[in-house]
mmCIF file of C-alpha atoms (C1' of nucleotides) in Angstrom:
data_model
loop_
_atom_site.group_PDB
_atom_site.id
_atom_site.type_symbol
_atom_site.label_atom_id
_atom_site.label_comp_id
_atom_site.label_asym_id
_atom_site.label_seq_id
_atom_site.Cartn_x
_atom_site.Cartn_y
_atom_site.Cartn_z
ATOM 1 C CA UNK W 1 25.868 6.783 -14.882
ATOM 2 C CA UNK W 2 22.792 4.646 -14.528
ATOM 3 C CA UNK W 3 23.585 1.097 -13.454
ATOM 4 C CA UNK W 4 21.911 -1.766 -15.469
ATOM 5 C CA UNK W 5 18.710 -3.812 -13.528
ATOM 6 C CA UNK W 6 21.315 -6.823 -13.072
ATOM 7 C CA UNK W 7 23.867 -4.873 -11.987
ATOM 8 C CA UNK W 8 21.162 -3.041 -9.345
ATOM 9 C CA UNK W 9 19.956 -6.481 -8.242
ATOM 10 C CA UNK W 10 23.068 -7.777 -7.900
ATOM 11 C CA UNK W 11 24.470 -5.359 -5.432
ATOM 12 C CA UNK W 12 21.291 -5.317 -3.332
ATOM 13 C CA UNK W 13 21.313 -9.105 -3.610
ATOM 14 C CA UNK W 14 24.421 -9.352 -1.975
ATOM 15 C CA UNK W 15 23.601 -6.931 0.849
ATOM 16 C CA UNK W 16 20.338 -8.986 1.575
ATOM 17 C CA UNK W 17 22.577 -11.253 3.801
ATOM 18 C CA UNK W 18 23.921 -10.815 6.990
ATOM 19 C CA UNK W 19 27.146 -12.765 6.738
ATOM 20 C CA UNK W 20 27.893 -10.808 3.510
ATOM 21 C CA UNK W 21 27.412 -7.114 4.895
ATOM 22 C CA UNK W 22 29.564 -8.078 7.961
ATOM 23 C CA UNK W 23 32.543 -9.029 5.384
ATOM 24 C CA UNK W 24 31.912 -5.814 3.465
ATOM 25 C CA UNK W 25 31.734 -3.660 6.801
ATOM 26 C CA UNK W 26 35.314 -5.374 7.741
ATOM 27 C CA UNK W 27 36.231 -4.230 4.340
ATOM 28 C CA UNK W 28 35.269 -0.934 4.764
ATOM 29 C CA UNK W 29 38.164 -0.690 7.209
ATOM 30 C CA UNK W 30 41.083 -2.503 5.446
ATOM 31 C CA UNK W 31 41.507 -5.096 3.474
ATOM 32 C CA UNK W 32 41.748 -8.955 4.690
ATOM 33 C CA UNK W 33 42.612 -12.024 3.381
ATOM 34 C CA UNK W 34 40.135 -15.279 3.561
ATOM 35 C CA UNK W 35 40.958 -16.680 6.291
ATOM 36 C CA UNK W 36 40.955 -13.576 8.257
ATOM 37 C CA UNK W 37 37.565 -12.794 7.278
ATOM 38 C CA UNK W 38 36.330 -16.290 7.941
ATOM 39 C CA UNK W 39 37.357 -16.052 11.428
ATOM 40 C CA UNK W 40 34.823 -14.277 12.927
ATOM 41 C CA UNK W 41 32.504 -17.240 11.493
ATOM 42 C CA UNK W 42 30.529 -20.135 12.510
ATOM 43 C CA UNK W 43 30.666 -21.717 9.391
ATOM 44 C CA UNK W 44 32.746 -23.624 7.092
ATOM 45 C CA UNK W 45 35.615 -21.879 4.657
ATOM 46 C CA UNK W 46 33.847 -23.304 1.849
ATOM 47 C CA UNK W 47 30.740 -21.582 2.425
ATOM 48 C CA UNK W 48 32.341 -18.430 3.511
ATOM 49 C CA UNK W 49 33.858 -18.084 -0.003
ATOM 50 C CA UNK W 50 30.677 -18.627 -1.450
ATOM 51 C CA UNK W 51 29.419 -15.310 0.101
ATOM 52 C CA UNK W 52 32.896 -13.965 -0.814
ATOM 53 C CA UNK W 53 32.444 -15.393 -4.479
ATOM 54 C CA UNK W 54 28.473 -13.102 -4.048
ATOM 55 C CA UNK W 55 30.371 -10.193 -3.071
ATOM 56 C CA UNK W 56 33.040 -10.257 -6.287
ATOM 57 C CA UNK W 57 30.593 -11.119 -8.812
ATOM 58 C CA UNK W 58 28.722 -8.298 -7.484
ATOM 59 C CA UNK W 59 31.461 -6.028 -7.945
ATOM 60 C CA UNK W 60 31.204 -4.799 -4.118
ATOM 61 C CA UNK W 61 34.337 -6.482 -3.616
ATOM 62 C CA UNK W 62 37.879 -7.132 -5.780
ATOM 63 C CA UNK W 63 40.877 -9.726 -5.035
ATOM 64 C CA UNK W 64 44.277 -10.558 -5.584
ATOM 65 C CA UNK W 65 45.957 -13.593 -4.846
ATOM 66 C CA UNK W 66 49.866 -13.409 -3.864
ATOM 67 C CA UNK W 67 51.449 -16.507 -3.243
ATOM 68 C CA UNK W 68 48.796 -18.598 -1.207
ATOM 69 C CA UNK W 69 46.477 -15.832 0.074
ATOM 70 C CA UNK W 70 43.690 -14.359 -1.630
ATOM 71 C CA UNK W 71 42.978 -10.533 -0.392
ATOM 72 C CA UNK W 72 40.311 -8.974 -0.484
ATOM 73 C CA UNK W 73 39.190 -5.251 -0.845
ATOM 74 C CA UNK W 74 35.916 -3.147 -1.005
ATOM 75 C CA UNK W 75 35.177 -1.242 -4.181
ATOM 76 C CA UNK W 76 33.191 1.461 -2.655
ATOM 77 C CA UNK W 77 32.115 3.097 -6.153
ATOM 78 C CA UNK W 78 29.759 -0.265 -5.710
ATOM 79 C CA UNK W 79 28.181 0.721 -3.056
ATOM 80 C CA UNK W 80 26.838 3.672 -4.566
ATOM 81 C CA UNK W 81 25.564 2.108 -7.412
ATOM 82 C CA UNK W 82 22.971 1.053 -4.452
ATOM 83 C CA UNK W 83 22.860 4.675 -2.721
ATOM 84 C CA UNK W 84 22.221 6.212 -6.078
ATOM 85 C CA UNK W 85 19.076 4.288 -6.508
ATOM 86 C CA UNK W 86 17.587 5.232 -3.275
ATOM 87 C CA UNK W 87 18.371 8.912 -3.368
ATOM 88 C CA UNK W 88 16.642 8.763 -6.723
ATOM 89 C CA UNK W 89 13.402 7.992 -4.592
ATOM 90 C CA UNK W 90 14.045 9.983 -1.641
ATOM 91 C CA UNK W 91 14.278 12.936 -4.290
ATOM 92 C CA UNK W 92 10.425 11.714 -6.052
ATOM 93 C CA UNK W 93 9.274 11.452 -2.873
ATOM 94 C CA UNK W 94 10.737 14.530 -1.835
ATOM 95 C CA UNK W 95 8.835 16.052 -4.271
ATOM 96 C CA UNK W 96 5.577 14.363 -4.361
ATOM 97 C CA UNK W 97 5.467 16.283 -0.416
ATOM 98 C CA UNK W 98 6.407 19.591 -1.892
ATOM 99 C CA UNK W 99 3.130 19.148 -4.888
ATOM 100 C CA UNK W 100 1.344 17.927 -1.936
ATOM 101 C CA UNK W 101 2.008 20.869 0.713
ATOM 102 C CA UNK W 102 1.859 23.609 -2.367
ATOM 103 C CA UNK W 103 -1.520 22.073 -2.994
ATOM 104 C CA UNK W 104 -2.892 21.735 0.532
ATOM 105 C CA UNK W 105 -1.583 25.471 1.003
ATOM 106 C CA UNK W 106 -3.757 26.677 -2.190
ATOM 107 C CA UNK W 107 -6.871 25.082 -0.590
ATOM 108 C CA UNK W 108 -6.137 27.075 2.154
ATOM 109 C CA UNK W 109 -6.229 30.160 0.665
ATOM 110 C CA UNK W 110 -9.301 29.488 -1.086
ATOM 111 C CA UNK W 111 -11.292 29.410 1.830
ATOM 112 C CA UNK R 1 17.728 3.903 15.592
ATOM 113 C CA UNK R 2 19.702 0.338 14.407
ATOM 114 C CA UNK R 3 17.316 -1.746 13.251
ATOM 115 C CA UNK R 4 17.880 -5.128 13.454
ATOM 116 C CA UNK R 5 19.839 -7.544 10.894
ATOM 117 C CA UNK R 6 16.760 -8.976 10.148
ATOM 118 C CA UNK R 7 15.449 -6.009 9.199
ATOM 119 C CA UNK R 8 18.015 -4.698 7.021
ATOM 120 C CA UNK R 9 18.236 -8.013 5.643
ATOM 121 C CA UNK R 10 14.636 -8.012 4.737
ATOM 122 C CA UNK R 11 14.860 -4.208 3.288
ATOM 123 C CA UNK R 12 17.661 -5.436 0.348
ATOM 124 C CA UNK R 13 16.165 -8.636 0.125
ATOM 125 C CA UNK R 14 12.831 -6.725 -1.371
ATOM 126 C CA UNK R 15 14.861 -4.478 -2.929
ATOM 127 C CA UNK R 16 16.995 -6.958 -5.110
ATOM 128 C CA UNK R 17 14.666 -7.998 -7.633
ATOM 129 C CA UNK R 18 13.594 -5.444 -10.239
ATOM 130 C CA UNK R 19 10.153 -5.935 -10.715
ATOM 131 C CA UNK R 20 9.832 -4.866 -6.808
ATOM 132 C CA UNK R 21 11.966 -1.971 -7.623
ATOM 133 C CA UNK R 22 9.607 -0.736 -10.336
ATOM 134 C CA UNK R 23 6.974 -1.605 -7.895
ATOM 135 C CA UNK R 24 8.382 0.798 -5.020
ATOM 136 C CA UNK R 25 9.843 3.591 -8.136
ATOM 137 C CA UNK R 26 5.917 3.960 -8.899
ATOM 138 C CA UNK R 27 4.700 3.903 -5.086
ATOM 139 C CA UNK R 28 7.027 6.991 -4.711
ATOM 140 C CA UNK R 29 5.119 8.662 -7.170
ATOM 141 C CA UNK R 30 1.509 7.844 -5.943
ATOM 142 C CA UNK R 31 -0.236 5.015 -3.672
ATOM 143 C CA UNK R 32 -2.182 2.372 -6.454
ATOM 144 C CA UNK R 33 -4.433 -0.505 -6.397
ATOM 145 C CA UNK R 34 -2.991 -4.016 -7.275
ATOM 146 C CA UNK R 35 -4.438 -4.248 -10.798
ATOM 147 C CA UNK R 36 -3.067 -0.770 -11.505
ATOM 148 C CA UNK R 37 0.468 -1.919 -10.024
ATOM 149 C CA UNK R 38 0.346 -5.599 -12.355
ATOM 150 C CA UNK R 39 -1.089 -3.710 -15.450
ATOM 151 C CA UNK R 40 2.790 -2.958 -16.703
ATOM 152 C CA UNK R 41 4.295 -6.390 -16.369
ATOM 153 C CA UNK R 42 3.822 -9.233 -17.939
ATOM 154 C CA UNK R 43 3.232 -11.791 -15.152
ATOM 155 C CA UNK R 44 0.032 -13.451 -13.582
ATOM 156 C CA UNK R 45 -1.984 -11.545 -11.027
ATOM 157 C CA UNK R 46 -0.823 -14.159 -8.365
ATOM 158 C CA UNK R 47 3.404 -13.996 -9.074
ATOM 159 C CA UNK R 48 2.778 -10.229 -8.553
ATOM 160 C CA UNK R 49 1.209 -10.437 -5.857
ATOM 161 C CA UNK R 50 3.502 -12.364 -4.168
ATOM 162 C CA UNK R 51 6.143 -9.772 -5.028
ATOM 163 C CA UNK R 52 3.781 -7.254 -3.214
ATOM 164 C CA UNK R 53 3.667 -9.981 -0.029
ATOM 165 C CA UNK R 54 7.532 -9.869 0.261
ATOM 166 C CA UNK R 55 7.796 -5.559 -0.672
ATOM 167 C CA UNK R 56 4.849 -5.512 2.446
ATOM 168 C CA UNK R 57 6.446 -8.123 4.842
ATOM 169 C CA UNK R 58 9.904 -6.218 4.676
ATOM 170 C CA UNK R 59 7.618 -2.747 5.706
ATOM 171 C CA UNK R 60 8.378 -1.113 2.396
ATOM 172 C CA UNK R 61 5.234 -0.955 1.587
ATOM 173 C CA UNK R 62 1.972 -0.825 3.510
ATOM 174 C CA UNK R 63 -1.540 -2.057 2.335
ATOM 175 C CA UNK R 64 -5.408 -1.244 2.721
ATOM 176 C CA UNK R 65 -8.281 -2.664 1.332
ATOM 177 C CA UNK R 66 -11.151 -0.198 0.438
ATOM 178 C CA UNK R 67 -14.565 -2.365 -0.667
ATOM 179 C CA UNK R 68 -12.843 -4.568 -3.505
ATOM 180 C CA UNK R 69 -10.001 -2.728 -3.998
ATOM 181 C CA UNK R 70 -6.228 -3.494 -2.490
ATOM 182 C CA UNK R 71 -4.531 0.288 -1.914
ATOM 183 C CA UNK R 72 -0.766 0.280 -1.950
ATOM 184 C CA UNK R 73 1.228 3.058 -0.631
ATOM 185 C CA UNK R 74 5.326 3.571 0.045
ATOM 186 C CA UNK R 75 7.072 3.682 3.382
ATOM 187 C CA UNK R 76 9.491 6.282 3.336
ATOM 188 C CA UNK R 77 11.138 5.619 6.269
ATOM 189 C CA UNK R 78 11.819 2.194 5.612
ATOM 190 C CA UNK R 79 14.191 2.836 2.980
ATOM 191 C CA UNK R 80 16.235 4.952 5.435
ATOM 192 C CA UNK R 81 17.112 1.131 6.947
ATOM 193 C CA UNK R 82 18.641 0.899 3.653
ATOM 194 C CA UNK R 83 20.490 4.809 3.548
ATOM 195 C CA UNK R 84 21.642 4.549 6.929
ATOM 196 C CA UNK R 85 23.599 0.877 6.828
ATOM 197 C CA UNK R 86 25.117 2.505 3.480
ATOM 198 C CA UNK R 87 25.809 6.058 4.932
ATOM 199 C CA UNK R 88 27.896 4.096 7.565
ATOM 200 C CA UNK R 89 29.822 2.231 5.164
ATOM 201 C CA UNK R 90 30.639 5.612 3.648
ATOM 202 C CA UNK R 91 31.163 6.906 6.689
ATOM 203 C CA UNK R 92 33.887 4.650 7.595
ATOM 204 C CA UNK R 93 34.981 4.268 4.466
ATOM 205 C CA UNK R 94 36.341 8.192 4.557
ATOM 206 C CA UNK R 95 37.478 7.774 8.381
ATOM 207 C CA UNK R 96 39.859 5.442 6.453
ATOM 208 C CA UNK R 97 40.836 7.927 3.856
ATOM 209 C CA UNK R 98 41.659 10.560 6.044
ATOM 210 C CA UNK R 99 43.533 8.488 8.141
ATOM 211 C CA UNK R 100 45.771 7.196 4.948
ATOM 212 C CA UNK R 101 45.832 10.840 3.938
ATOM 213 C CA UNK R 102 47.175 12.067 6.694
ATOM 214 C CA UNK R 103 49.543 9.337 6.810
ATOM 215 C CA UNK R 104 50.937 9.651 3.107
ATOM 216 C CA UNK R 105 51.465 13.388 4.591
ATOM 217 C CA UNK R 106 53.464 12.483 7.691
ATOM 218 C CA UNK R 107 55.734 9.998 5.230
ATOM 219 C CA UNK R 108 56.216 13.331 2.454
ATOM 220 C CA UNK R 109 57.124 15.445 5.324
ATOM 221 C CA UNK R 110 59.479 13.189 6.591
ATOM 222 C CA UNK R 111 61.926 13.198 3.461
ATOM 223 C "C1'" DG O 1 61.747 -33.070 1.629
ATOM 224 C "C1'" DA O 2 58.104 -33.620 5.165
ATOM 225 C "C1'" DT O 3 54.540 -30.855 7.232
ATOM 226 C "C1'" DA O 4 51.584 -27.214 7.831
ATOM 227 C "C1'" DT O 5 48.893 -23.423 5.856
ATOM 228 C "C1'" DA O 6 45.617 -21.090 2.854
ATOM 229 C "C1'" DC O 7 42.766 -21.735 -0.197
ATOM 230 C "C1'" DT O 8 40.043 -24.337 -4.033
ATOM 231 C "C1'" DA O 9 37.316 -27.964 -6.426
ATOM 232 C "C1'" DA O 10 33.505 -31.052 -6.513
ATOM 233 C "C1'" DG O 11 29.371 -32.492 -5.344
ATOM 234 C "C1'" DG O 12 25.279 -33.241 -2.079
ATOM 235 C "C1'" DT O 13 21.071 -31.585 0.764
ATOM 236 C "C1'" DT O 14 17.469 -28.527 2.225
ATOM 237 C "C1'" DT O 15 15.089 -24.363 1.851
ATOM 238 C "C1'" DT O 16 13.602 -20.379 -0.559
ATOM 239 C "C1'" DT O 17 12.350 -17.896 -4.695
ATOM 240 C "C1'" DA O 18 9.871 -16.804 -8.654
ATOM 241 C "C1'" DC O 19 7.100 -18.140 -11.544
ATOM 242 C "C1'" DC O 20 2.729 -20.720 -13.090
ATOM 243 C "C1'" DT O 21 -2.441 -22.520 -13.317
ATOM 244 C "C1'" DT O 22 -6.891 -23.204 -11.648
ATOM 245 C "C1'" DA O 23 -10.491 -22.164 -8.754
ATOM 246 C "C1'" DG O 24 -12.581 -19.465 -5.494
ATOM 247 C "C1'" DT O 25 -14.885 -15.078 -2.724
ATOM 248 C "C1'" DG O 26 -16.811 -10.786 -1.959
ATOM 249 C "C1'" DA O 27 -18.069 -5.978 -3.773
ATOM 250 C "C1'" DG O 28 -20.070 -3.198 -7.363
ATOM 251 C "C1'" DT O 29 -23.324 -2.706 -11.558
ATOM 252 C "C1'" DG O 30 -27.095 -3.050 -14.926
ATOM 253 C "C1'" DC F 1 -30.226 -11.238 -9.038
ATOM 254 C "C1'" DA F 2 -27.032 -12.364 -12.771
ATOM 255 C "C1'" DC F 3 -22.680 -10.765 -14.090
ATOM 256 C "C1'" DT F 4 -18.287 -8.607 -13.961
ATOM 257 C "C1'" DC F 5 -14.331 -7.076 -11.527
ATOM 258 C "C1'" DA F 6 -10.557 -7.076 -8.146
ATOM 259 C "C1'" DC F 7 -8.424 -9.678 -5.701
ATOM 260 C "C1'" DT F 8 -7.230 -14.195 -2.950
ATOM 261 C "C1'" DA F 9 -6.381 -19.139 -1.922
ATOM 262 C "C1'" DA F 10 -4.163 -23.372 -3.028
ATOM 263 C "C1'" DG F 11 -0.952 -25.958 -4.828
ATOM 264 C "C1'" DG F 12 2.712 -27.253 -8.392
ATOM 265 C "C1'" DT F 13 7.454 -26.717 -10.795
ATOM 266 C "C1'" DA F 14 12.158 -25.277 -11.850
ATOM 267 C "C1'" DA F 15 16.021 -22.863 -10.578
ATOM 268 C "C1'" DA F 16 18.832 -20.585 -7.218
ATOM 269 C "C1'" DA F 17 20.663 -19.989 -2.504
ATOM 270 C "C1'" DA F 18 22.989 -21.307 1.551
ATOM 271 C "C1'" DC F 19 24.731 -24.440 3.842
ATOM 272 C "C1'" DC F 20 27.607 -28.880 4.340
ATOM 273 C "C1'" DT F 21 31.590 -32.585 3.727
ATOM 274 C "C1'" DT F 22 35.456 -34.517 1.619
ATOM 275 C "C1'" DA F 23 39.346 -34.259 -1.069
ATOM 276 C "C1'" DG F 24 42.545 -31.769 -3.533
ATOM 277 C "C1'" DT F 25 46.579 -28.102 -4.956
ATOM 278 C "C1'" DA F 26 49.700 -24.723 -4.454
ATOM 279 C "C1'" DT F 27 52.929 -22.036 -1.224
ATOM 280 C "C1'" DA F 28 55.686 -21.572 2.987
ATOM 281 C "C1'" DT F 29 58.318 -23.247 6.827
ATOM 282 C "C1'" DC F 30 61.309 -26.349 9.556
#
DNA sequence: GATATACTAAGGTTTTTACCTTAGTGAGTG
DNA sequence: CACTCACTAAGGTAAAAACCTTAGTATATC
């Protein structure tokens, strides 16, 4: 399950901004239609569903539209796509230390 | 430990493009010089550096310069910025589980 | 059926990004 | 001390991002 480079850059793309992790923390609770999640805003509906446009082409984020409002939810399997690539480091790096502390131990015991 | 929107903003920011990515996926593995980190891609010096400027100005990444030679190494902890905001997502995300699990419950044992 | 509500479409501006080229500078090397 | 090597400085271009305003178009509601 290795996520393409777009589909990497995508997701962190859209977490680079603040307005667009706010939305997707709100969605982490429960779903909300447009205007609800404009609310909180200082900033035109029109640009607010431009992040909101980021967030679905991302794939962080899915809606449905029932008679006038639009709702949208979180995908969460998106957000791993994101925690997958940094536990991939954490684990090289994890083990870079261990190479380094098994070698630092071996000069040890060559004194 | 919250670091600041600005911060996290910064973090995904650097992470979003994959040529930085690559950049950091090596640093993981060992610190290297600039010429060592551009050798791979196909870009002028200059456009990689700049990617290097943004990967250091977000605290990725950390830089020293030895006679001639530009020394790159990771940051660990600075990709926690980026674990932690998603560990809280996932966090809340399975709050809200639980609490619809437990609610689906109530509603079986109530026929 | 008029009015309000919840988006949506279109298009404009400013800033930032991601590249490039060309031309240095300072540190090693023969 | 001329030359190469590893970066660095400066500045230029094209595309994308993040806002905006203004003007729709469907649903609901009274």
């Amino acid at each position: 399950m290795v996520a393409s480079a777009a589909t990497v850059d995508g997701v962190f793309r859209a977490l680079s901004d603040p307005t667009r992790r706010d939305v997707i923390a709100r969605l982490t609770r429960r779903p909300a239609s447009v205007s609800a999640l404009a609310e909180p805003f200082d900033m035109a509906l029109p640009s607010l569903m431009q992040h909101l446009g980021v967030l679905e082409s991302s794939g962080l984020v899915r809606s449905t539209k029932t008679g006038r409002v639009r709702t949208y939810r979180l995908v969460p399997k998106r957000l791993q796509v994101a925690e997958h690539w940094l536990a991939a480091q954490r684990d090289l790096w994890e083990r870079r230390m261990d190479q380094f502390e098994s070698f630092a131990n071996s000069m040890e015991s060559e004194q």
